[in-house]
PDB file of C-alpha atoms in Angstrom:
ATOM      1  CA  MET Z   1     165.028 147.729 160.416  1.00 95.00           C
ATOM      2  CA  LEU Z   2     163.797 147.087 156.869  1.00 97.00           C
ATOM      3  CA  ILE Z   3     162.857 150.323 155.112  1.00 97.00           C
ATOM      4  CA  GLY Z   4     161.254 150.672 151.689  1.00 97.00           C
ATOM      5  CA  ILE Z   5     161.147 153.994 149.841  1.00 96.00           C
ATOM      6  CA  LEU Z   6     158.329 154.025 147.310  1.00 94.00           C
ATOM      7  CA  ASN Z   7     156.308 156.170 144.953  1.00 87.00           C
ATOM      8  CA  ARG Z   8     155.163 155.675 141.397  1.00 78.00           C
ATOM      9  CA  LYS Z   9     156.067 159.277 140.507  1.00 71.00           C
ATOM     10  CA  GLY Z  10     159.610 159.810 139.315  1.00 71.00           C
ATOM     11  CA  GLY Z  11     161.535 162.870 140.433  1.00 75.00           C
ATOM     12  CA  CYS Z  12     160.038 162.930 143.925  1.00 74.00           C
ATOM     13  CA  GLY Z  13     163.365 162.381 145.676  1.00 88.00           C
ATOM     14  CA  LYS Z  14     163.110 158.639 146.217  1.00 92.00           C
ATOM     15  CA  SER Z  15     166.703 157.692 145.372  1.00 94.00           C
ATOM     16  CA  THR Z  16     168.026 160.871 146.983  1.00 96.00           C
ATOM     17  CA  THR Z  17     166.268 159.913 150.208  1.00 97.00           C
ATOM     18  CA  ALA Z  18     167.605 156.345 150.080  1.00 97.00           C
ATOM     19  CA  VAL Z  19     171.199 157.481 149.621  1.00 97.00           C
ATOM     20  CA  HIS Z  20     171.046 160.172 152.283  1.00 98.00           C
ATOM     21  CA  LEU Z  21     169.408 157.799 154.765  1.00 98.00           C
ATOM     22  CA  ALA Z  22     172.089 155.159 154.127  1.00 98.00           C
ATOM     23  CA  TYR Z  23     174.877 157.701 154.542  1.00 98.00           C
ATOM     24  CA  TRP Z  24     173.326 159.162 157.701  1.00 98.00           C
ATOM     25  CA  LEU Z  25     172.980 155.722 159.288  1.00 98.00           C
ATOM     26  CA  ALA Z  26     176.500 154.691 158.261  1.00 97.00           C
ATOM     27  CA  GLN Z  27     177.914 157.831 159.887  1.00 96.00           C
ATOM     28  CA  ARG Z  28     176.222 156.699 163.096  1.00 96.00           C
ATOM     29  CA  LYS Z  29     178.063 153.381 162.875  1.00 96.00           C
ATOM     30  CA  HIS Z  30     175.069 151.336 161.754  1.00 97.00           C
ATOM     31  CA  SER Z  31     175.670 148.576 159.216  1.00 97.00           C
ATOM     32  CA  VAL Z  32     173.593 149.392 156.137  1.00 97.00           C
ATOM     33  CA  MET Z  33     172.748 147.699 152.857  1.00 97.00           C
ATOM     34  CA  VAL Z  34     170.814 149.444 150.082  1.00 97.00           C
ATOM     35  CA  ILE Z  35     168.945 147.272 147.599  1.00 97.00           C
ATOM     36  CA  ASP Z  36     168.350 149.195 144.386  1.00 96.00           C
ATOM     37  CA  SER Z  37     165.332 147.810 142.549  1.00 93.00           C
ATOM     38  CA  ASP Z  38     164.849 150.903 140.383  1.00 86.00           C
ATOM     39  CA  GLY Z  39     165.759 150.216 136.753  1.00 82.00           C
ATOM     40  CA  GLN Z  40     167.680 153.492 136.518  1.00 84.00           C
ATOM     41  CA  THR Z  41     170.097 152.248 139.252  1.00 89.00           C
ATOM     42  CA  SER Z  42     170.649 155.859 140.355  1.00 92.00           C
ATOM     43  CA  SER Z  43     171.092 155.072 144.022  1.00 95.00           C
ATOM     44  CA  SER Z  44     173.511 152.172 143.508  1.00 96.00           C
ATOM     45  CA  GLN Z  45     175.739 154.252 141.208  1.00 96.00           C
ATOM     46  CA  TRP Z  46     175.738 157.093 143.720  1.00 97.00           C
ATOM     47  CA  LEU Z  47     176.437 154.772 146.652  1.00 97.00           C
ATOM     48  CA  THR Z  48     179.413 153.241 144.852  1.00 96.00           C
ATOM     49  CA  LYS Z  49     180.999 156.717 144.745  1.00 96.00           C
ATOM     50  CA  LEU Z  50     180.351 157.024 148.489  1.00 97.00           C
ATOM     51  CA  ASN Z  51     181.904 153.603 149.200  1.00 96.00           C
ATOM     52  CA  LEU Z  52     178.660 152.306 150.683  1.00 97.00           C
ATOM     53  CA  PRO Z  53     177.311 148.807 149.966  1.00 96.00           C
ATOM     54  CA  SER Z  54     174.475 148.348 147.510  1.00 96.00           C
ATOM     55  CA  LEU Z  55     172.918 145.623 145.424  1.00 95.00           C
ATOM     56  CA  VAL Z  56     170.819 145.833 142.246  1.00 96.00           C
ATOM     57  CA  ILE Z  57     167.847 143.463 142.178  1.00 95.00           C
ATOM     58  CA  ASN Z  58     165.008 143.866 139.692  1.00 90.00           C
ATOM     59  CA  ASP Z  59     163.201 140.528 139.924  1.00 93.00           C
ATOM     60  CA  PRO Z  60     160.344 140.670 142.481  1.00 94.00           C
ATOM     61  CA  ASP Z  61     160.854 137.109 143.747  1.00 94.00           C
ATOM     62  CA  ASP Z  62     164.605 137.587 144.132  1.00 94.00           C
ATOM     63  CA  LEU Z  63     163.961 140.893 145.865  1.00 94.00           C
ATOM     64  CA  PHE Z  64     161.595 139.302 148.383  1.00 93.00           C
ATOM     65  CA  ASP Z  65     164.152 136.586 149.181  1.00 93.00           C
ATOM     66  CA  GLN Z  66     167.140 138.946 149.381  1.00 92.00           C
ATOM     67  CA  ILE Z  67     165.421 141.448 151.692  1.00 93.00           C
ATOM     68  CA  ALA Z  68     164.865 138.629 154.179  1.00 89.00           C
ATOM     69  CA  LEU Z  69     168.427 137.350 153.722  1.00 91.00           C
ATOM     70  CA  TYR Z  70     170.143 140.695 154.280  1.00 94.00           C
ATOM     71  CA  SER Z  71     167.893 141.599 157.199  1.00 91.00           C
ATOM     72  CA  GLY Z  72     169.896 139.130 159.264  1.00 90.00           C
ATOM     73  CA  GLN Z  73     173.232 140.555 158.156  1.00 94.00           C
ATOM     74  CA  TYR Z  74     172.724 144.316 158.457  1.00 96.00           C
ATOM     75  CA  GLU Z  75     171.169 146.574 161.067  1.00 96.00           C
ATOM     76  CA  ALA Z  76     169.330 148.465 158.337  1.00 97.00           C
ATOM     77  CA  VAL Z  77     168.264 147.379 154.864  1.00 97.00           C
ATOM     78  CA  ILE Z  78     166.947 150.167 152.634  1.00 97.00           C
ATOM     79  CA  VAL Z  79     165.093 149.329 149.432  1.00 97.00           C
ATOM     80  CA  ASP Z  80     164.886 151.935 146.663  1.00 95.00           C
ATOM     81  CA  SER Z  81     161.736 150.806 144.871  1.00 92.00           C
ATOM     82  CA  PRO Z  82     161.050 151.558 141.173  1.00 86.00           C
ATOM     83  CA  ALA Z  83     158.674 154.317 140.097  1.00 79.00           C
ATOM     84  CA  VAL Z  84     156.156 151.669 139.042  1.00 77.00           C
ATOM     85  CA  LEU Z  85     153.626 150.100 141.393  1.00 79.00           C
ATOM     86  CA  GLY Z  86     153.891 146.551 140.147  1.00 88.00           C
ATOM     87  CA  GLU Z  87     155.082 143.255 141.572  1.00 93.00           C
ATOM     88  CA  THR Z  88     158.359 144.733 142.767  1.00 93.00           C
ATOM     89  CA  ALA Z  89     156.622 147.355 144.907  1.00 93.00           C
ATOM     90  CA  LYS Z  90     154.346 144.645 146.316  1.00 94.00           C
ATOM     91  CA  ALA Z  91     157.377 142.531 147.248  1.00 94.00           C
ATOM     92  CA  VAL Z  92     158.833 145.517 149.084  1.00 95.00           C
ATOM     93  CA  LEU Z  93     155.623 146.247 151.004  1.00 96.00           C
ATOM     94  CA  LEU Z  94     155.254 142.601 151.982  1.00 95.00           C
ATOM     95  CA  SER Z  95     158.783 142.610 153.437  1.00 96.00           C
ATOM     96  CA  VAL Z  96     159.642 145.914 155.082  1.00 97.00           C
ATOM     97  CA  ASP Z  97     158.943 147.252 158.571  1.00 97.00           C
ATOM     98  CA  LEU Z  98     158.603 150.855 157.404  1.00 97.00           C
ATOM     99  CA  ALA Z  99     157.472 152.273 154.057  1.00 97.00           C
ATOM    100  CA  LEU Z 100     158.512 155.871 153.343  1.00 97.00           C
ATOM    101  CA  VAL Z 101     156.720 157.766 150.569  1.00 95.00           C
ATOM    102  CA  PRO Z 102     158.200 161.073 149.373  1.00 95.00           C
ATOM    103  CA  VAL Z 103     155.563 163.308 147.775  1.00 94.00           C
ATOM    104  CA  GLN Z 104     156.036 166.538 145.880  1.00 91.00           C
ATOM    105  CA  PRO Z 105     153.405 169.199 146.678  1.00 91.00           C
ATOM    106  CA  SER Z 106     151.820 169.362 143.237  1.00 87.00           C
ATOM    107  CA  ASN Z 107     148.323 168.464 142.068  1.00 84.00           C
ATOM    108  CA  LEU Z 108     149.552 165.625 139.847  1.00 82.00           C
ATOM    109  CA  ASP Z 109     151.714 164.155 142.588  1.00 84.00           C
ATOM    110  CA  LEU Z 110     148.887 164.312 145.110  1.00 84.00           C
ATOM    111  CA  LEU Z 111     146.606 162.477 142.671  1.00 82.00           C
ATOM    112  CA  ALA Z 112     149.294 159.835 142.139  1.00 81.00           C
ATOM    113  CA  THR Z 113     149.489 159.093 145.878  1.00 87.00           C
ATOM    114  CA  LYS Z 114     146.105 157.357 145.685  1.00 88.00           C
ATOM    115  CA  ASP Z 115     147.725 154.382 143.982  1.00 90.00           C
ATOM    116  CA  ILE Z 116     150.538 153.952 146.512  1.00 91.00           C
ATOM    117  CA  VAL Z 117     148.092 154.424 149.401  1.00 91.00           C
ATOM    118  CA  ARG Z 118     145.910 151.657 148.004  1.00 92.00           C
ATOM    119  CA  LEU Z 119     148.894 149.320 147.650  1.00 94.00           C
ATOM    120  CA  VAL Z 120     150.084 150.091 151.183  1.00 94.00           C
ATOM    121  CA  ASN Z 121     146.609 149.480 152.586  1.00 94.00           C
ATOM    122  CA  GLN Z 122     146.412 146.131 150.772  1.00 95.00           C
ATOM    123  CA  ALA Z 123     149.775 145.043 152.212  1.00 96.00           C
ATOM    124  CA  GLN Z 124     148.678 146.100 155.695  1.00 95.00           C
ATOM    125  CA  LYS Z 125     145.535 144.009 155.392  1.00 96.00           C
ATOM    126  CA  ILE Z 126     147.463 140.973 154.152  1.00 96.00           C
ATOM    127  CA  ARG Z 127     150.046 141.288 156.922  1.00 96.00           C
ATOM    128  CA  LYS Z 128     147.462 142.287 159.528  1.00 96.00           C
ATOM    129  CA  GLY Z 129     149.267 145.497 160.455  1.00 94.00           C
ATOM    130  CA  PRO Z 130     152.723 146.020 158.949  1.00 96.00           C
ATOM    131  CA  PRO Z 131     154.294 147.829 157.340  1.00 96.00           C
ATOM    132  CA  LYS Z 132     154.115 151.096 159.171  1.00 96.00           C
ATOM    133  CA  ALA Z 133     153.876 153.714 156.457  1.00 96.00           C
ATOM    134  CA  ALA Z 134     154.661 157.408 156.396  1.00 96.00           C
ATOM    135  CA  MET Z 135     154.657 160.143 153.791  1.00 96.00           C
ATOM    136  CA  PHE Z 136     156.736 163.291 153.754  1.00 97.00           C
ATOM    137  CA  LEU Z 137     156.725 166.323 151.501  1.00 96.00           C
ATOM    138  CA  SER Z 138     159.786 166.555 149.292  1.00 95.00           C
ATOM    139  CA  ARG Z 139     161.151 169.224 146.940  1.00 94.00           C
ATOM    140  CA  ALA Z 140     158.737 171.744 148.440  1.00 94.00           C
ATOM    141  CA  SER Z 141     158.808 175.539 148.246  1.00 93.00           C
ATOM    142  CA  LYS Z 142     158.399 177.360 151.535  1.00 92.00           C
ATOM    143  CA  GLY Z 143     155.276 179.362 152.258  1.00 88.00           C
ATOM    144  CA  THR Z 144     153.315 178.298 149.177  1.00 92.00           C
ATOM    145  CA  VAL Z 145     149.610 177.564 148.921  1.00 92.00           C
ATOM    146  CA  LEU Z 146     150.440 174.215 147.302  1.00 91.00           C
ATOM    147  CA  LEU Z 147     152.492 173.196 150.314  1.00 94.00           C
ATOM    148  CA  ARG Z 148     149.708 174.046 152.761  1.00 93.00           C
ATOM    149  CA  GLU Z 149     147.096 172.291 150.626  1.00 92.00           C
ATOM    150  CA  ALA Z 150     149.288 169.203 150.303  1.00 93.00           C
ATOM    151  CA  GLN Z 151     149.767 169.053 154.072  1.00 94.00           C
ATOM    152  CA  GLU Z 152     146.003 169.262 154.604  1.00 93.00           C
ATOM    153  CA  VAL Z 153     145.210 166.552 152.042  1.00 91.00           C
ATOM    154  CA  LEU Z 154     147.945 164.105 153.040  1.00 93.00           C
ATOM    155  CA  SER Z 155     147.294 164.443 156.773  1.00 92.00           C
ATOM    156  CA  GLN Z 156     143.908 162.795 156.196  1.00 90.00           C
ATOM    157  CA  THR Z 157     145.281 159.727 154.407  1.00 88.00           C
ATOM    158  CA  GLU Z 158     144.162 156.426 155.914  1.00 85.00           C
ATOM    159  CA  GLY Z 159     146.904 153.990 156.858  1.00 85.00           C
ATOM    160  CA  LEU Z 160     149.785 156.423 156.320  1.00 92.00           C
ATOM    161  CA  THR Z 161     151.104 159.109 158.658  1.00 95.00           C
ATOM    162  CA  LEU Z 162     152.283 162.460 157.321  1.00 96.00           C
ATOM    163  CA  LEU Z 163     155.622 163.304 158.894  1.00 97.00           C
ATOM    164  CA  LYS Z 164     156.055 166.878 160.085  1.00 97.00           C
ATOM    165  CA  GLN Z 165     159.486 167.462 158.591  1.00 98.00           C
ATOM    166  CA  VAL Z 166     159.540 168.824 155.035  1.00 97.00           C
ATOM    167  CA  ILE Z 167     162.459 168.563 152.618  1.00 97.00           C
ATOM    168  CA  TYR Z 168     162.626 171.855 150.738  1.00 97.00           C
ATOM    169  CA  GLN Z 169     163.787 172.367 147.187  1.00 95.00           C
ATOM    170  CA  ARG Z 170     167.485 173.261 147.189  1.00 96.00           C
ATOM    171  CA  GLN Z 171     170.021 173.245 144.378  1.00 96.00           C
ATOM    172  CA  VAL Z 172     172.630 171.735 146.670  1.00 97.00           C
ATOM    173  CA  ILE Z 173     170.556 168.535 146.918  1.00 97.00           C
ATOM    174  CA  ALA Z 174     170.388 168.279 143.129  1.00 95.00           C
ATOM    175  CA  ASP Z 175     174.152 168.884 142.884  1.00 96.00           C
ATOM    176  CA  ALA Z 176     175.089 166.175 145.400  1.00 97.00           C
ATOM    177  CA  PRO Z 177     175.212 163.127 143.053  1.00 95.00           C
ATOM    178  CA  GLY Z 178     177.414 164.952 140.535  1.00 94.00           C
ATOM    179  CA  GLN Z 179     179.840 165.800 143.325  1.00 96.00           C
ATOM    180  CA  SER Z 180     179.862 162.201 144.618  1.00 96.00           C
ATOM    181  CA  ALA Z 181     178.633 163.551 147.924  1.00 97.00           C
ATOM    182  CA  THR Z 182     175.627 164.046 150.170  1.00 98.00           C
ATOM    183  CA  VAL Z 183     174.521 167.281 151.795  1.00 98.00           C
ATOM    184  CA  PHE Z 184     175.989 165.895 155.027  1.00 98.00           C
ATOM    185  CA  ASN Z 185     179.534 166.292 153.709  1.00 95.00           C
ATOM    186  CA  MET Z 186     179.105 169.349 151.471  1.00 97.00           C
ATOM    187  CA  SER Z 187     180.023 172.879 152.503  1.00 95.00           C
ATOM    188  CA  GLY Z 188     177.927 176.025 152.672  1.00 97.00           C
ATOM    189  CA  ASP Z 189     174.816 177.224 154.446  1.00 97.00           C
ATOM    190  CA  ALA Z 190     172.408 175.593 151.981  1.00 97.00           C
ATOM    191  CA  ALA Z 191     174.027 172.188 152.551  1.00 98.00           C
ATOM    192  CA  PHE Z 192     173.903 172.744 156.309  1.00 98.00           C
ATOM    193  CA  GLN Z 193     170.181 173.576 156.195  1.00 98.00           C
ATOM    194  CA  ALA Z 194     169.428 170.594 153.944  1.00 98.00           C
ATOM    195  CA  ALA Z 195     171.416 168.303 156.240  1.00 98.00           C
ATOM    196  CA  ARG Z 196     169.404 169.490 159.242  1.00 98.00           C
ATOM    197  CA  GLU Z 197     166.149 168.792 157.401  1.00 98.00           C
ATOM    198  CA  TYR Z 198     167.220 165.286 156.419  1.00 98.00           C
ATOM    199  CA  GLU Z 199     168.486 164.504 159.905  1.00 98.00           C
ATOM    200  CA  GLN Z 200     165.211 165.632 161.483  1.00 98.00           C
ATOM    201  CA  LEU Z 201     163.241 163.699 158.878  1.00 98.00           C
ATOM    202  CA  PHE Z 202     165.168 160.489 159.504  1.00 98.00           C
ATOM    203  CA  GLU Z 203     164.932 160.789 163.268  1.00 98.00           C
ATOM    204  CA  GLU Z 204     161.185 161.351 163.002  1.00 98.00           C
ATOM    205  CA  ALA Z 205     160.708 158.488 160.537  1.00 98.00           C
ATOM    206  CA  LEU Z 206     162.732 155.947 162.520  1.00 97.00           C
ATOM    207  CA  SER Z 207     161.053 156.936 165.755  1.00 97.00           C
ATOM    208  CA  TYR Z 208     157.684 156.386 164.103  1.00 96.00           C
ATOM    209  CA  GLY Z 209     158.830 153.091 162.610  1.00 94.00           C
ATOM    210  CA  LYS Z 210     159.989 151.734 165.961  1.00 92.00           C
ATOM    211  CA  ALA Z 211     156.994 152.948 167.981  1.00 82.00           C
TER     212      ALA Z 211
END
């Protein structure tokens, strides 16, 4: 499966999601390649420490070609898209089977989703269906009004499904890159809870993508 992780807002957990998804799939014996098209190269640097394969590609045309090339070599290709909705993001949406959009439950982040929704809808019209697209709430605080409001707003978005699983704000997630780890191989209750959330998110997302 070809999976793109996109949003034009930085700090929403895009690279963190890409790395954790790659690690989770690799632990289940799937062959995985991550293509890092984000100029900060956060995911590729992190993946190197985890001994997982990654490739940095910034040119939109090269990205389009390489996604197709690696799709025949790996069971899963994950693209970490830049926090800019330009030609690179378009190349991703014109190539992948599933687009995942992490969204923080804040007013500014909810406003910013309009741009990615528009781009996804355009790609779906061009491709006459694909990619399947899903949003999920990331870095959320439990029991807040903002979280409930975000769930209400995003659940009504045309062309994108809001996944039920939420990734909550936890320090252990922020600490993972510095420890050259993921929450899946860190100790403690917080890591265990975060790992459960990511696992449930990925199972839900992949089930939706294959449906």
